[in-house]
PDB file of C-alpha atoms in Angstrom:
ATOM      1  CA  UNK A   1     -19.111  48.419  60.625  1.00 49.00           C
ATOM      2  CA  UNK A   2     -17.941  46.764  57.851  1.00 46.00           C
ATOM      3  CA  UNK A   3     -16.886  43.499  59.441  1.00 50.00           C
ATOM      4  CA  UNK A   4     -20.390  43.489  60.616  1.00 43.00           C
ATOM      5  CA  UNK A   5     -21.741  44.376  57.700  1.00 50.00           C
ATOM      6  CA  UNK A   6     -20.359  41.464  55.857  1.00 50.00           C
ATOM      7  CA  UNK A   7     -21.115  39.390  58.384  1.00 49.00           C
ATOM      8  CA  UNK A   8     -24.576  39.786  57.980  1.00 50.00           C
ATOM      9  CA  UNK A   9     -24.756  39.324  54.317  1.00 50.00           C
ATOM     10  CA  UNK A  10     -23.115  36.139  54.630  1.00 52.00           C
ATOM     11  CA  UNK A  11     -25.791  34.619  57.615  1.00 58.00           C
ATOM     12  CA  UNK A  12     -28.401  35.877  55.268  1.00 59.00           C
ATOM     13  CA  UNK A  13     -27.188  34.347  52.203  1.00 56.00           C
ATOM     14  CA  UNK A  14     -26.787  31.211  54.053  1.00 59.00           C
ATOM     15  CA  UNK A  15     -30.038  31.096  55.517  1.00 64.00           C
ATOM     16  CA  UNK A  16     -31.519  31.783  51.706  1.00 55.00           C
ATOM     17  CA  UNK A  17     -29.715  28.843  50.410  1.00 58.00           C
ATOM     18  CA  UNK A  18     -30.809  26.674  53.713  1.00 67.00           C
ATOM     19  CA  UNK A  19     -34.836  27.420  52.726  1.00 68.00           C
ATOM     20  CA  UNK A  20     -34.328  26.535  49.245  1.00 68.00           C
ATOM     21  CA  UNK A  21     -32.740  23.463  50.560  1.00 76.00           C
ATOM     22  CA  UNK A  22     -35.409  22.368  53.281  1.00 75.00           C
ATOM     23  CA  UNK A  23     -38.406  23.126  50.304  1.00 75.00           C
ATOM     24  CA  UNK A  24     -36.527  21.259  47.728  1.00 75.00           C
ATOM     25  CA  UNK A  25     -36.328  18.130  50.276  1.00 75.00           C
ATOM     26  CA  UNK A  26     -40.457  18.829  51.309  1.00 76.00           C
ATOM     27  CA  UNK A  27     -41.106  19.025  47.738  1.00 71.00           C
ATOM     28  CA  UNK A  28     -39.606  15.742  47.362  1.00 73.00           C
ATOM     29  CA  UNK A  29     -41.040  13.709  50.576  1.00 73.00           C
ATOM     30  CA  UNK A  30     -43.828  15.166  49.083  1.00 70.00           C
ATOM     31  CA  UNK A  31     -44.013  13.260  46.255  1.00 68.00           C
ATOM     32  CA  UNK A  32     -42.858  10.291  47.917  1.00 66.00           C
ATOM     33  CA  UNK A  33     -45.696  10.208  50.470  1.00 65.00           C
ATOM     34  CA  UNK A  34     -47.924  10.613  47.515  1.00 61.00           C
ATOM     35  CA  UNK A  35     -46.887   7.561  45.731  1.00 60.00           C
ATOM     36  CA  UNK A  36     -46.730   5.225  48.839  1.00 64.00           C
ATOM     37  CA  UNK A  37     -50.535   7.089  50.023  1.00 57.00           C
ATOM     38  CA  UNK A  38     -52.681   7.087  47.118  1.00 56.00           C
ATOM     39  CA  UNK A  39     -50.584   5.372  44.291  1.00 59.00           C
ATOM     40  CA  UNK A  40     -54.004   5.139  42.107  1.00 59.00           C
ATOM     41  CA  UNK A  41     -54.182   8.870  41.961  1.00 57.00           C
ATOM     42  CA  UNK A  42     -50.466   9.444  40.989  1.00 54.00           C
ATOM     43  CA  UNK A  43     -50.756   6.682  38.302  1.00 60.00           C
ATOM     44  CA  UNK A  44     -54.386   8.436  36.909  1.00 62.00           C
ATOM     45  CA  UNK A  45     -52.194  11.439  36.390  1.00 59.00           C
ATOM     46  CA  UNK A  46     -49.724   9.778  34.637  1.00 60.00           C
ATOM     47  CA  UNK A  47     -52.224   7.943  32.426  1.00 61.00           C
ATOM     48  CA  UNK A  48     -53.896  11.101  31.784  1.00 63.00           C
ATOM     49  CA  UNK A  49     -50.379  12.696  30.667  1.00 62.00           C
ATOM     50  CA  UNK A  50     -49.230   9.740  28.387  1.00 68.00           C
ATOM     51  CA  UNK A  51     -52.502   8.727  27.087  1.00 69.00           C
ATOM     52  CA  UNK A  52     -51.843  12.085  24.255  1.00 70.00           C
ATOM     53  CA  UNK A  53     -48.967  10.959  22.918  1.00 64.00           C
ATOM     54  CA  UNK A  54     -49.955   7.171  22.799  1.00 66.00           C
ATOM     55  CA  UNK A  55     -53.076   8.360  20.259  1.00 68.00           C
ATOM     56  CA  UNK A  56     -50.989  10.550  18.285  1.00 69.00           C
ATOM     57  CA  UNK A  57     -48.094   7.278  17.927  1.00 69.00           C
ATOM     58  CA  UNK A  58     -51.641   5.527  17.272  1.00 66.00           C
ATOM     59  CA  UNK A  59     -52.769   7.373  14.649  1.00 65.00           C
ATOM     60  CA  UNK A  60     -49.353   7.837  12.897  1.00 65.00           C
ATOM     61  CA  UNK A  61     -48.798   4.401  12.888  1.00 69.00           C
ATOM     62  CA  UNK A  62     -52.376   3.328  11.739  1.00 68.00           C
ATOM     63  CA  UNK A  63     -54.301   6.394   9.825  1.00 67.00           C
ATOM     64  CA  UNK A  64     -54.907   6.364   6.317  1.00 70.00           C
ATOM     65  CA  UNK A  65     -55.212  10.307   6.326  1.00 71.00           C
ATOM     66  CA  UNK A  66     -52.792  12.133   4.190  1.00 70.00           C
ATOM     67  CA  UNK A  67     -50.422  13.404   7.163  1.00 70.00           C
ATOM     68  CA  UNK A  68     -49.839   9.839   8.618  1.00 66.00           C
ATOM     69  CA  UNK A  69     -49.610   8.332   5.136  1.00 69.00           C
ATOM     70  CA  UNK A  70     -47.047  10.981   4.224  1.00 70.00           C
ATOM     71  CA  UNK A  71     -44.727  10.612   7.826  1.00 69.00           C
ATOM     72  CA  UNK A  72     -45.079   6.652   7.620  1.00 67.00           C
ATOM     73  CA  UNK A  73     -43.681   6.540   3.652  1.00 73.00           C
ATOM     74  CA  UNK A  74     -40.882   9.525   4.550  1.00 72.00           C
ATOM     75  CA  UNK A  75     -39.664   7.131   7.367  1.00 73.00           C
ATOM     76  CA  UNK A  76     -40.128   4.078   5.054  1.00 75.00           C
ATOM     77  CA  UNK A  77     -38.174   5.494   2.325  1.00 74.00           C
ATOM     78  CA  UNK A  78     -35.575   6.629   4.926  1.00 79.00           C
ATOM     79  CA  UNK A  79     -35.032   3.461   6.060  1.00 79.00           C
ATOM     80  CA  UNK A  80     -34.615   1.694   2.862  1.00 76.00           C
ATOM     81  CA  UNK A  81     -32.232   4.468   1.879  1.00 76.00           C
ATOM     82  CA  UNK A  82     -30.514   3.318   4.749  1.00 82.00           C
ATOM     83  CA  UNK A  83     -30.342  -0.368   3.638  1.00 82.00           C
ATOM     84  CA  UNK A  84     -29.652   0.409   0.055  1.00 81.00           C
ATOM     85  CA  UNK A  85     -26.213   2.424   1.152  1.00 81.00           C
ATOM     86  CA  UNK A  86     -25.249  -0.070   3.807  1.00 81.00           C
ATOM     87  CA  UNK A  87     -25.495  -2.556   1.083  1.00 78.00           C
ATOM     88  CA  UNK A  88     -23.959  -0.731  -1.357  1.00 79.00           C
ATOM     89  CA  UNK A  89     -21.010  -0.142   1.100  1.00 78.00           C
ATOM     90  CA  UNK A  90     -20.776  -4.072   1.135  1.00 75.00           C
ATOM     91  CA  UNK A  91     -20.780  -4.175  -2.074  1.00 73.00           C
ATOM     92  CA  UNK A  92     -17.900  -1.774  -2.940  1.00 73.00           C
ATOM     93  CA  UNK A  93     -15.997  -3.534  -0.272  1.00 70.00           C
ATOM     94  CA  UNK A  94     -16.485  -7.025  -2.052  1.00 70.00           C
ATOM     95  CA  UNK A  95     -15.048  -5.377  -5.602  1.00 68.00           C
ATOM     96  CA  UNK A  96     -12.170  -3.592  -3.679  1.00 67.00           C
ATOM     97  CA  UNK A  97     -11.143  -6.847  -2.063  1.00 63.00           C
ATOM     98  CA  UNK A  98     -11.754  -9.171  -5.402  1.00 62.00           C
ATOM     99  CA  UNK A  99     -10.134  -6.254  -7.840  1.00 64.00           C
ATOM    100  CA  UNK A 100      -6.951  -6.340  -4.729  1.00 58.00           C
ATOM    101  CA  UNK A 101      -7.079 -10.300  -4.904  1.00 57.00           C
ATOM    102  CA  UNK A 102      -6.978 -10.270  -8.670  1.00 59.00           C
ATOM    103  CA  UNK A 103      -3.811  -7.990  -8.921  1.00 62.00           C
ATOM    104  CA  UNK A 104      -2.229 -10.261  -6.112  1.00 57.00           C
ATOM    105  CA  UNK A 105      -3.094 -13.426  -8.848  1.00 58.00           C
ATOM    106  CA  UNK A 106      -1.949 -11.719 -11.910  1.00 59.00           C
ATOM    107  CA  UNK A 107       1.272 -11.022 -10.082  1.00 58.00           C
ATOM    108  CA  UNK A 108       1.966 -14.217  -8.829  1.00 55.00           C
ATOM    109  CA  UNK A 109       0.992 -15.699 -12.024  1.00 58.00           C
ATOM    110  CA  UNK A 110       3.342 -13.255 -13.915  1.00 57.00           C
ATOM    111  CA  UNK A 111       6.148 -14.455 -11.497  1.00 53.00           C
ATOM    112  CA  UNK A 112       5.855 -18.022 -11.688  1.00 54.00           C
ATOM    113  CA  UNK A 113       5.283 -18.103 -15.716  1.00 52.00           C
ATOM    114  CA  UNK A 114       8.001 -15.812 -16.429  1.00 47.00           C
ATOM    115  CA  UNK A 115      10.525 -18.208 -17.045  1.00 48.00           C
ATOM    116  CA  UNK A 116      11.188 -21.901 -17.679  1.00 47.00           C
ATOM    117  CA  UNK A 117      13.195 -22.568 -14.965  1.00 56.00           C
ATOM    118  CA  UNK A 118      11.089 -22.760 -11.368  1.00 78.00           C
ATOM    119  CA  UNK A 119      11.064 -20.496  -9.207  1.00 82.00           C
ATOM    120  CA  UNK A 120       9.566 -19.855  -6.076  1.00 87.00           C
ATOM    121  CA  UNK A 121       6.665 -17.180  -5.172  1.00 87.00           C
ATOM    122  CA  UNK A 122       6.941 -15.105  -1.910  1.00 88.00           C
ATOM    123  CA  UNK A 123       5.483 -12.027  -0.630  1.00 87.00           C
ATOM    124  CA  UNK A 124       7.535  -9.493   0.979  1.00 87.00           C
ATOM    125  CA  UNK A 125       6.573  -9.152   4.758  1.00 86.00           C
ATOM    126  CA  UNK A 126       9.531  -6.350   5.494  1.00 81.00           C
ATOM    127  CA  UNK A 127      10.999  -4.078   3.822  1.00 72.00           C
ATOM    128  CA  UNK A 128      13.184  -0.154   3.834  1.00 66.00           C
ATOM    129  CA  UNK A 129      12.304   1.685   5.599  1.00 63.00           C
ATOM    130  CA  UNK A 130      11.505  -0.950   8.213  1.00 62.00           C
ATOM    131  CA  UNK A 131      14.670  -2.774   8.172  1.00 61.00           C
ATOM    132  CA  UNK A 132      17.550  -1.317   7.554  1.00 61.00           C
ATOM    133  CA  UNK A 133      19.678  -0.756   4.524  1.00 71.00           C
ATOM    134  CA  UNK A 134      18.139  -2.332   1.279  1.00 80.00           C
ATOM    135  CA  UNK A 135      16.923  -5.519   2.568  1.00 85.00           C
ATOM    136  CA  UNK A 136      13.600  -7.346   2.173  1.00 87.00           C
ATOM    137  CA  UNK A 137      12.314 -10.004   4.067  1.00 90.00           C
ATOM    138  CA  UNK A 138       9.781 -12.843   2.746  1.00 90.00           C
ATOM    139  CA  UNK A 139       7.820 -15.141   3.866  1.00 90.00           C
ATOM    140  CA  UNK A 140       9.195 -18.263   2.233  1.00 90.00           C
ATOM    141  CA  UNK A 141      12.391 -20.090   3.675  1.00 91.00           C
ATOM    142  CA  UNK A 142      13.871 -23.382   3.135  1.00 92.00           C
ATOM    143  CA  UNK A 143      11.013 -25.856   3.861  1.00 92.00           C
ATOM    144  CA  UNK A 144       9.527 -24.043   0.797  1.00 90.00           C
ATOM    145  CA  UNK A 145      12.844 -24.692  -1.074  1.00 90.00           C
ATOM    146  CA  UNK A 146      14.595 -21.430  -0.939  1.00 91.00           C
ATOM    147  CA  UNK A 147      18.297 -21.712  -0.810  1.00 91.00           C
ATOM    148  CA  UNK A 148      20.908 -19.528   0.412  1.00 90.00           C
ATOM    149  CA  UNK A 149      22.528 -17.364  -2.420  1.00 89.00           C
ATOM    150  CA  UNK A 150      19.475 -17.814  -4.607  1.00 89.00           C
ATOM    151  CA  UNK A 151      18.736 -14.835  -6.881  1.00 87.00           C
ATOM    152  CA  UNK A 152      15.429 -12.726  -6.189  1.00 88.00           C
ATOM    153  CA  UNK A 153      13.408 -11.224  -8.793  1.00 86.00           C
ATOM    154  CA  UNK A 154      10.484  -8.674  -8.561  1.00 83.00           C
ATOM    155  CA  UNK A 155       8.436  -8.971 -12.037  1.00 73.00           C
ATOM    156  CA  UNK A 156       9.307 -11.090 -14.992  1.00 70.00           C
ATOM    157  CA  UNK A 157      12.933 -11.130 -14.939  1.00 71.00           C
ATOM    158  CA  UNK A 158      13.952  -7.863 -13.206  1.00 78.00           C
ATOM    159  CA  UNK A 159      16.509  -9.268 -10.566  1.00 82.00           C
ATOM    160  CA  UNK A 160      17.125  -7.278  -7.658  1.00 85.00           C
ATOM    161  CA  UNK A 161      19.316  -9.337  -5.081  1.00 87.00           C
ATOM    162  CA  UNK A 162      20.016 -12.799  -3.481  1.00 88.00           C
ATOM    163  CA  UNK A 163      18.972 -14.861  -0.525  1.00 91.00           C
ATOM    164  CA  UNK A 164      21.571 -13.658   1.709  1.00 89.00           C
ATOM    165  CA  UNK A 165      19.999 -15.887   5.211  1.00 90.00           C
ATOM    166  CA  UNK A 166      17.363 -18.507   4.744  1.00 91.00           C
ATOM    167  CA  UNK A 167      15.581 -19.952   7.725  1.00 92.00           C
ATOM    168  CA  UNK A 168      12.608 -22.331   7.944  1.00 91.00           C
ATOM    169  CA  UNK A 169       9.530 -20.132   7.077  1.00 91.00           C
ATOM    170  CA  UNK A 170      11.416 -17.021   6.255  1.00 91.00           C
ATOM    171  CA  UNK A 171      14.359 -15.593   4.465  1.00 92.00           C
ATOM    172  CA  UNK A 172      16.021 -12.289   4.590  1.00 91.00           C
ATOM    173  CA  UNK A 173      17.303 -10.880   0.839  1.00 90.00           C
ATOM    174  CA  UNK A 174      20.164  -8.570   0.395  1.00 87.00           C
ATOM    175  CA  UNK A 175      19.195  -6.062  -2.730  1.00 88.00           C
ATOM    176  CA  UNK A 176      22.336  -5.002  -5.203  1.00 87.00           C
ATOM    177  CA  UNK A 177      21.221  -1.108  -4.018  1.00 87.00           C
ATOM    178  CA  UNK A 178      22.405  -1.643  -0.513  1.00 86.00           C
ATOM    179  CA  UNK A 179      25.058   0.889   0.113  1.00 86.00           C
ATOM    180  CA  UNK A 180      28.525   0.365  -1.120  1.00 85.00           C
ATOM    181  CA  UNK A 181      27.220  -2.535  -2.278  1.00 87.00           C
ATOM    182  CA  UNK A 182      29.677  -3.409  -5.546  1.00 88.00           C
ATOM    183  CA  UNK A 183      28.313  -5.674  -8.442  1.00 87.00           C
ATOM    184  CA  UNK A 184      29.765  -6.023 -12.353  1.00 88.00           C
ATOM    185  CA  UNK A 185      26.674  -4.349 -14.670  1.00 90.00           C
ATOM    186  CA  UNK A 186      26.853  -4.549 -18.064  1.00 90.00           C
ATOM    187  CA  UNK A 187      24.963  -1.113 -19.867  1.00 91.00           C
ATOM    188  CA  UNK A 188      23.393  -1.601 -22.909  1.00 89.00           C
ATOM    189  CA  UNK A 189      23.804   1.417 -25.629  1.00 88.00           C
ATOM    190  CA  UNK A 190      27.578   2.130 -24.946  1.00 90.00           C
ATOM    191  CA  UNK A 191      27.887  -1.969 -24.471  1.00 89.00           C
ATOM    192  CA  UNK A 192      30.488  -1.480 -21.905  1.00 90.00           C
ATOM    193  CA  UNK A 193      30.946  -3.822 -18.638  1.00 91.00           C
ATOM    194  CA  UNK A 194      31.772  -1.754 -15.272  1.00 91.00           C
ATOM    195  CA  UNK A 195      30.835  -1.736 -11.714  1.00 90.00           C
ATOM    196  CA  UNK A 196      27.609  -0.532  -9.945  1.00 91.00           C
ATOM    197  CA  UNK A 197      27.934   0.970  -6.390  1.00 91.00           C
ATOM    198  CA  UNK A 198      24.793   0.756  -4.054  1.00 89.00           C
ATOM    199  CA  UNK A 199      23.580   3.963  -3.162  1.00 87.00           C
ATOM    200  CA  UNK A 200      20.543   2.625  -1.035  1.00 83.00           C
ATOM    201  CA  UNK A 201      16.628   3.255  -1.691  1.00 80.00           C
ATOM    202  CA  UNK A 202      16.570   0.971  -4.466  1.00 82.00           C
ATOM    203  CA  UNK A 203      19.299   3.109  -6.391  1.00 86.00           C
ATOM    204  CA  UNK A 204      23.221   1.949  -8.282  1.00 90.00           C
ATOM    205  CA  UNK A 205      25.399   3.920  -9.225  1.00 92.00           C
ATOM    206  CA  UNK A 206      27.657   3.891 -11.941  1.00 92.00           C
ATOM    207  CA  UNK A 207      31.128   5.792 -12.784  1.00 90.00           C
ATOM    208  CA  UNK A 208      32.527   6.061 -16.717  1.00 91.00           C
ATOM    209  CA  UNK A 209      34.909   8.418 -18.241  1.00 91.00           C
ATOM    210  CA  UNK A 210      33.872  10.875 -20.067  1.00 89.00           C
ATOM    211  CA  UNK A 211      33.401  10.498 -23.969  1.00 87.00           C
ATOM    212  CA  UNK A 212      31.529   7.189 -23.366  1.00 89.00           C
ATOM    213  CA  UNK A 213      27.736   8.264 -24.060  1.00 88.00           C
ATOM    214  CA  UNK A 214      25.616   7.275 -21.563  1.00 89.00           C
ATOM    215  CA  UNK A 215      21.660   7.833 -22.281  1.00 89.00           C
ATOM    216  CA  UNK A 216      18.587   7.761 -19.945  1.00 90.00           C
ATOM    217  CA  UNK A 217      16.875   4.339 -20.487  1.00 88.00           C
ATOM    218  CA  UNK A 218      19.573   2.421 -21.270  1.00 90.00           C
ATOM    219  CA  UNK A 219      18.931  -1.004 -19.938  1.00 88.00           C
ATOM    220  CA  UNK A 220      21.518  -2.339 -16.996  1.00 89.00           C
ATOM    221  CA  UNK A 221      21.821  -6.092 -16.400  1.00 87.00           C
ATOM    222  CA  UNK A 222      24.001  -8.176 -13.774  1.00 86.00           C
ATOM    223  CA  UNK A 223      25.474 -10.895 -15.395  1.00 85.00           C
ATOM    224  CA  UNK A 224      26.412 -12.786 -12.032  1.00 81.00           C
ATOM    225  CA  UNK A 225      22.902 -12.355 -10.703  1.00 78.00           C
ATOM    226  CA  UNK A 226      21.598 -14.222 -13.925  1.00 70.00           C
ATOM    227  CA  UNK A 227      19.573 -13.841 -16.925  1.00 66.00           C
ATOM    228  CA  UNK A 228      17.716 -10.852 -16.031  1.00 68.00           C
ATOM    229  CA  UNK A 229      18.068  -6.947 -16.010  1.00 78.00           C
ATOM    230  CA  UNK A 230      18.255  -4.812 -12.867  1.00 82.00           C
ATOM    231  CA  UNK A 231      16.974  -1.659 -14.642  1.00 84.00           C
ATOM    232  CA  UNK A 232      17.666   1.253 -16.524  1.00 88.00           C
ATOM    233  CA  UNK A 233      19.845   4.464 -16.074  1.00 91.00           C
ATOM    234  CA  UNK A 234      16.967   7.386 -15.314  1.00 90.00           C
ATOM    235  CA  UNK A 235      19.767  10.226 -14.430  1.00 91.00           C
ATOM    236  CA  UNK A 236      22.947  11.213 -15.466  1.00 92.00           C
ATOM    237  CA  UNK A 237      24.984  13.561 -13.989  1.00 91.00           C
ATOM    238  CA  UNK A 238      27.754  14.559 -15.940  1.00 88.00           C
ATOM    239  CA  UNK A 239      30.000  17.965 -15.674  1.00 87.00           C
ATOM    240  CA  UNK A 240      32.667  18.382 -18.454  1.00 86.00           C
ATOM    241  CA  UNK A 241      35.294  19.590 -16.522  1.00 87.00           C
ATOM    242  CA  UNK A 242      35.430  16.446 -14.304  1.00 89.00           C
ATOM    243  CA  UNK A 243      36.946  13.124 -15.515  1.00 90.00           C
ATOM    244  CA  UNK A 244      34.074  11.083 -14.580  1.00 90.00           C
ATOM    245  CA  UNK A 245      30.422  11.107 -15.407  1.00 92.00           C
ATOM    246  CA  UNK A 246      28.117   8.796 -13.204  1.00 93.00           C
ATOM    247  CA  UNK A 247      24.252   7.534 -14.495  1.00 93.00           C
ATOM    248  CA  UNK A 248      21.892   6.500 -11.907  1.00 93.00           C
ATOM    249  CA  UNK A 249      20.070   3.149 -12.395  1.00 90.00           C
ATOM    250  CA  UNK A 250      16.655   2.360 -10.705  1.00 84.00           C
ATOM    251  CA  UNK A 251      14.073  -0.360 -11.219  1.00 81.00           C
ATOM    252  CA  UNK A 252      10.533   0.766 -12.694  1.00 77.00           C
ATOM    253  CA  UNK A 253       8.525   0.215  -9.382  1.00 78.00           C
ATOM    254  CA  UNK A 254       9.919   1.228  -6.358  1.00 78.00           C
ATOM    255  CA  UNK A 255      10.925  -1.180  -3.180  1.00 78.00           C
ATOM    256  CA  UNK A 256       7.844   0.248  -1.303  1.00 78.00           C
ATOM    257  CA  UNK A 257       5.113  -0.963  -3.590  1.00 79.00           C
ATOM    258  CA  UNK A 258       7.276  -4.162  -4.498  1.00 83.00           C
ATOM    259  CA  UNK A 259       4.489  -7.106  -2.338  1.00 84.00           C
ATOM    260  CA  UNK A 260       5.742 -10.016  -4.200  1.00 85.00           C
ATOM    261  CA  UNK A 261       8.979 -11.638  -5.357  1.00 87.00           C
ATOM    262  CA  UNK A 262      10.022 -15.179  -6.820  1.00 87.00           C
ATOM    263  CA  UNK A 263      13.114 -17.144  -5.975  1.00 89.00           C
ATOM    264  CA  UNK A 264      15.071 -19.041  -7.898  1.00 85.00           C
ATOM    265  CA  UNK A 265      15.390 -22.471  -7.375  1.00 82.00           C
ATOM    266  CA  UNK A 266      18.637 -22.687  -7.897  1.00 82.00           C
ATOM    267  CA  UNK A 267      21.717 -20.703  -6.000  1.00 83.00           C
ATOM    268  CA  UNK A 268      23.982 -18.230  -7.568  1.00 80.00           C
ATOM    269  CA  UNK A 269      27.623 -19.572  -8.574  1.00 77.00           C
ATOM    270  CA  UNK A 270      30.796 -17.678  -9.664  1.00 78.00           C
ATOM    271  CA  UNK A 271      31.027 -17.162 -13.197  1.00 74.00           C
ATOM    272  CA  UNK A 272      33.432 -16.937 -15.600  1.00 78.00           C
ATOM    273  CA  UNK A 273      33.619 -13.651 -18.136  1.00 79.00           C
ATOM    274  CA  UNK A 274      33.139 -16.404 -20.945  1.00 81.00           C
ATOM    275  CA  UNK A 275      29.995 -16.999 -19.483  1.00 74.00           C
ATOM    276  CA  UNK A 276      28.916 -13.251 -18.130  1.00 76.00           C
ATOM    277  CA  UNK A 277      29.332 -12.249 -22.490  1.00 75.00           C
ATOM    278  CA  UNK A 278      27.020 -15.709 -22.886  1.00 79.00           C
ATOM    279  CA  UNK A 279      24.533 -14.098 -20.460  1.00 74.00           C
ATOM    280  CA  UNK A 280      24.658 -10.364 -22.005  1.00 76.00           C
ATOM    281  CA  UNK A 281      23.873 -11.974 -25.230  1.00 77.00           C
ATOM    282  CA  UNK A 282      21.260 -13.935 -23.815  1.00 73.00           C
ATOM    283  CA  UNK A 283      19.561 -10.708 -22.465  1.00 70.00           C
ATOM    284  CA  UNK A 284      20.334  -8.582 -25.653  1.00 66.00           C
ATOM    285  CA  UNK A 285      18.347 -11.473 -27.613  1.00 65.00           C
ATOM    286  CA  UNK A 286      15.379 -11.545 -25.484  1.00 64.00           C
ATOM    287  CA  UNK A 287      14.876  -8.196 -24.446  1.00 61.00           C
ATOM    288  CA  UNK A 288      16.652  -6.304 -26.751  1.00 60.00           C
ATOM    289  CA  UNK A 289      15.113  -7.746 -29.888  1.00 63.00           C
ATOM    290  CA  UNK A 290      12.130  -7.456 -31.550  1.00 64.00           C
ATOM    291  CA  UNK A 291      10.938 -10.585 -33.699  1.00 67.00           C
ATOM    292  CA  UNK A 292      10.120  -8.766 -36.921  1.00 68.00           C
ATOM    293  CA  UNK A 293       9.072  -9.867 -40.341  1.00 74.00           C
ATOM    294  CA  UNK A 294      11.900 -10.717 -42.682  1.00 66.00           C
ATOM    295  CA  UNK A 295       9.900  -8.573 -45.369  1.00 70.00           C
ATOM    296  CA  UNK A 296       9.308  -5.606 -43.121  1.00 62.00           C
ATOM    297  CA  UNK A 297      12.979  -5.580 -41.547  1.00 60.00           C
ATOM    298  CA  UNK A 298      15.655  -3.311 -43.005  1.00 64.00           C
ATOM    299  CA  UNK A 299      18.867  -5.135 -42.097  1.00 55.00           C
ATOM    300  CA  UNK A 300      22.260  -4.663 -44.067  1.00 52.00           C
ATOM    301  CA  UNK A 301      23.537  -7.500 -42.241  1.00 51.00           C
ATOM    302  CA  UNK A 302      20.511  -9.753 -43.487  1.00 46.00           C
ATOM    303  CA  UNK A 303      22.085  -9.745 -47.163  1.00 47.00           C
ATOM    304  CA  UNK A 304      18.512  -8.679 -48.335  1.00 45.00           C
ATOM    305  CA  UNK A 305      18.756  -5.896 -50.906  1.00 39.00           C
ATOM    306  CA  UNK A 306      14.519  -5.277 -50.826  1.00 38.00           C
ATOM    307  CA  UNK A 307      13.020  -3.662 -47.563  1.00 39.00           C
ATOM    308  CA  UNK A 308       8.863  -2.830 -47.448  1.00 39.00           C
ATOM    309  CA  UNK A 309       8.501   0.919 -46.488  1.00 39.00           C
ATOM    310  CA  UNK A 310       6.494   2.594 -44.071  1.00 37.00           C
ATOM    311  CA  UNK A 311       4.468   3.991 -46.916  1.00 43.00           C
ATOM    312  CA  UNK A 312       4.059   0.702 -48.581  1.00 41.00           C
ATOM    313  CA  UNK A 313       2.903  -0.482 -45.127  1.00 32.00           C
TER     314      UNK A 313
END
């Protein structure tokens, strides 16, 4: 009995669905027949249905009544607002582009006018961490006058490395912060020569014995790379029980933020200690000294016994 009942229910459902499908097919066929046999009647019915819609549209577009005028004014205001927003966005984009170009222009002017010696401005097209170690790739090469072993500067006088390989239109710059890269440095403050070791990520480490005073902010120069300052000591790691202390040297601008550099026209050469002392003194004069008027400067070595006090100023 159960099997007979389920069979009967299934057949009744199929019969119900078949009737609905046949009704839908018959309705569609009737519509097609009407379109072919009485197209004018169908068109008239469609026209009667569409006419009120067209009349309302015409009334809104042409009538001087309050409601249509309000709708038209609102639509016009919305369209005007969208147009103004688009123009503001265009102006903002143009202003941003102009600002970026102005900054790039100022940076390039600063690089090229920083020194009396000729330099070659270049853009950085590859940098850590996209490249291994502390290496830059620049968009100038031998065609532009870039030579192997030429010093590379970020900013006016901040030397950061040298050209390791020069190709026709590009060059690879090795930074002095390359891990385990060693360079002789001079630290202003304690006024000592020591060895700096690259730690990567734009950082150098200097190690000096306990008892030598290191101060955060002490400038560090690398004489072998020319007349420039590399950076300043930013962190000091000193434990009294340890025989040495460490100072970590970094540049003001992170490597990721350097977009332009300048390349010295002449390659680096091996220098003597006397030449290194001359470079150190040059940096001391150009970077650490400020031209103060004689009547304001208090200096025993100047031989003057009178000076202007701060209160008098």
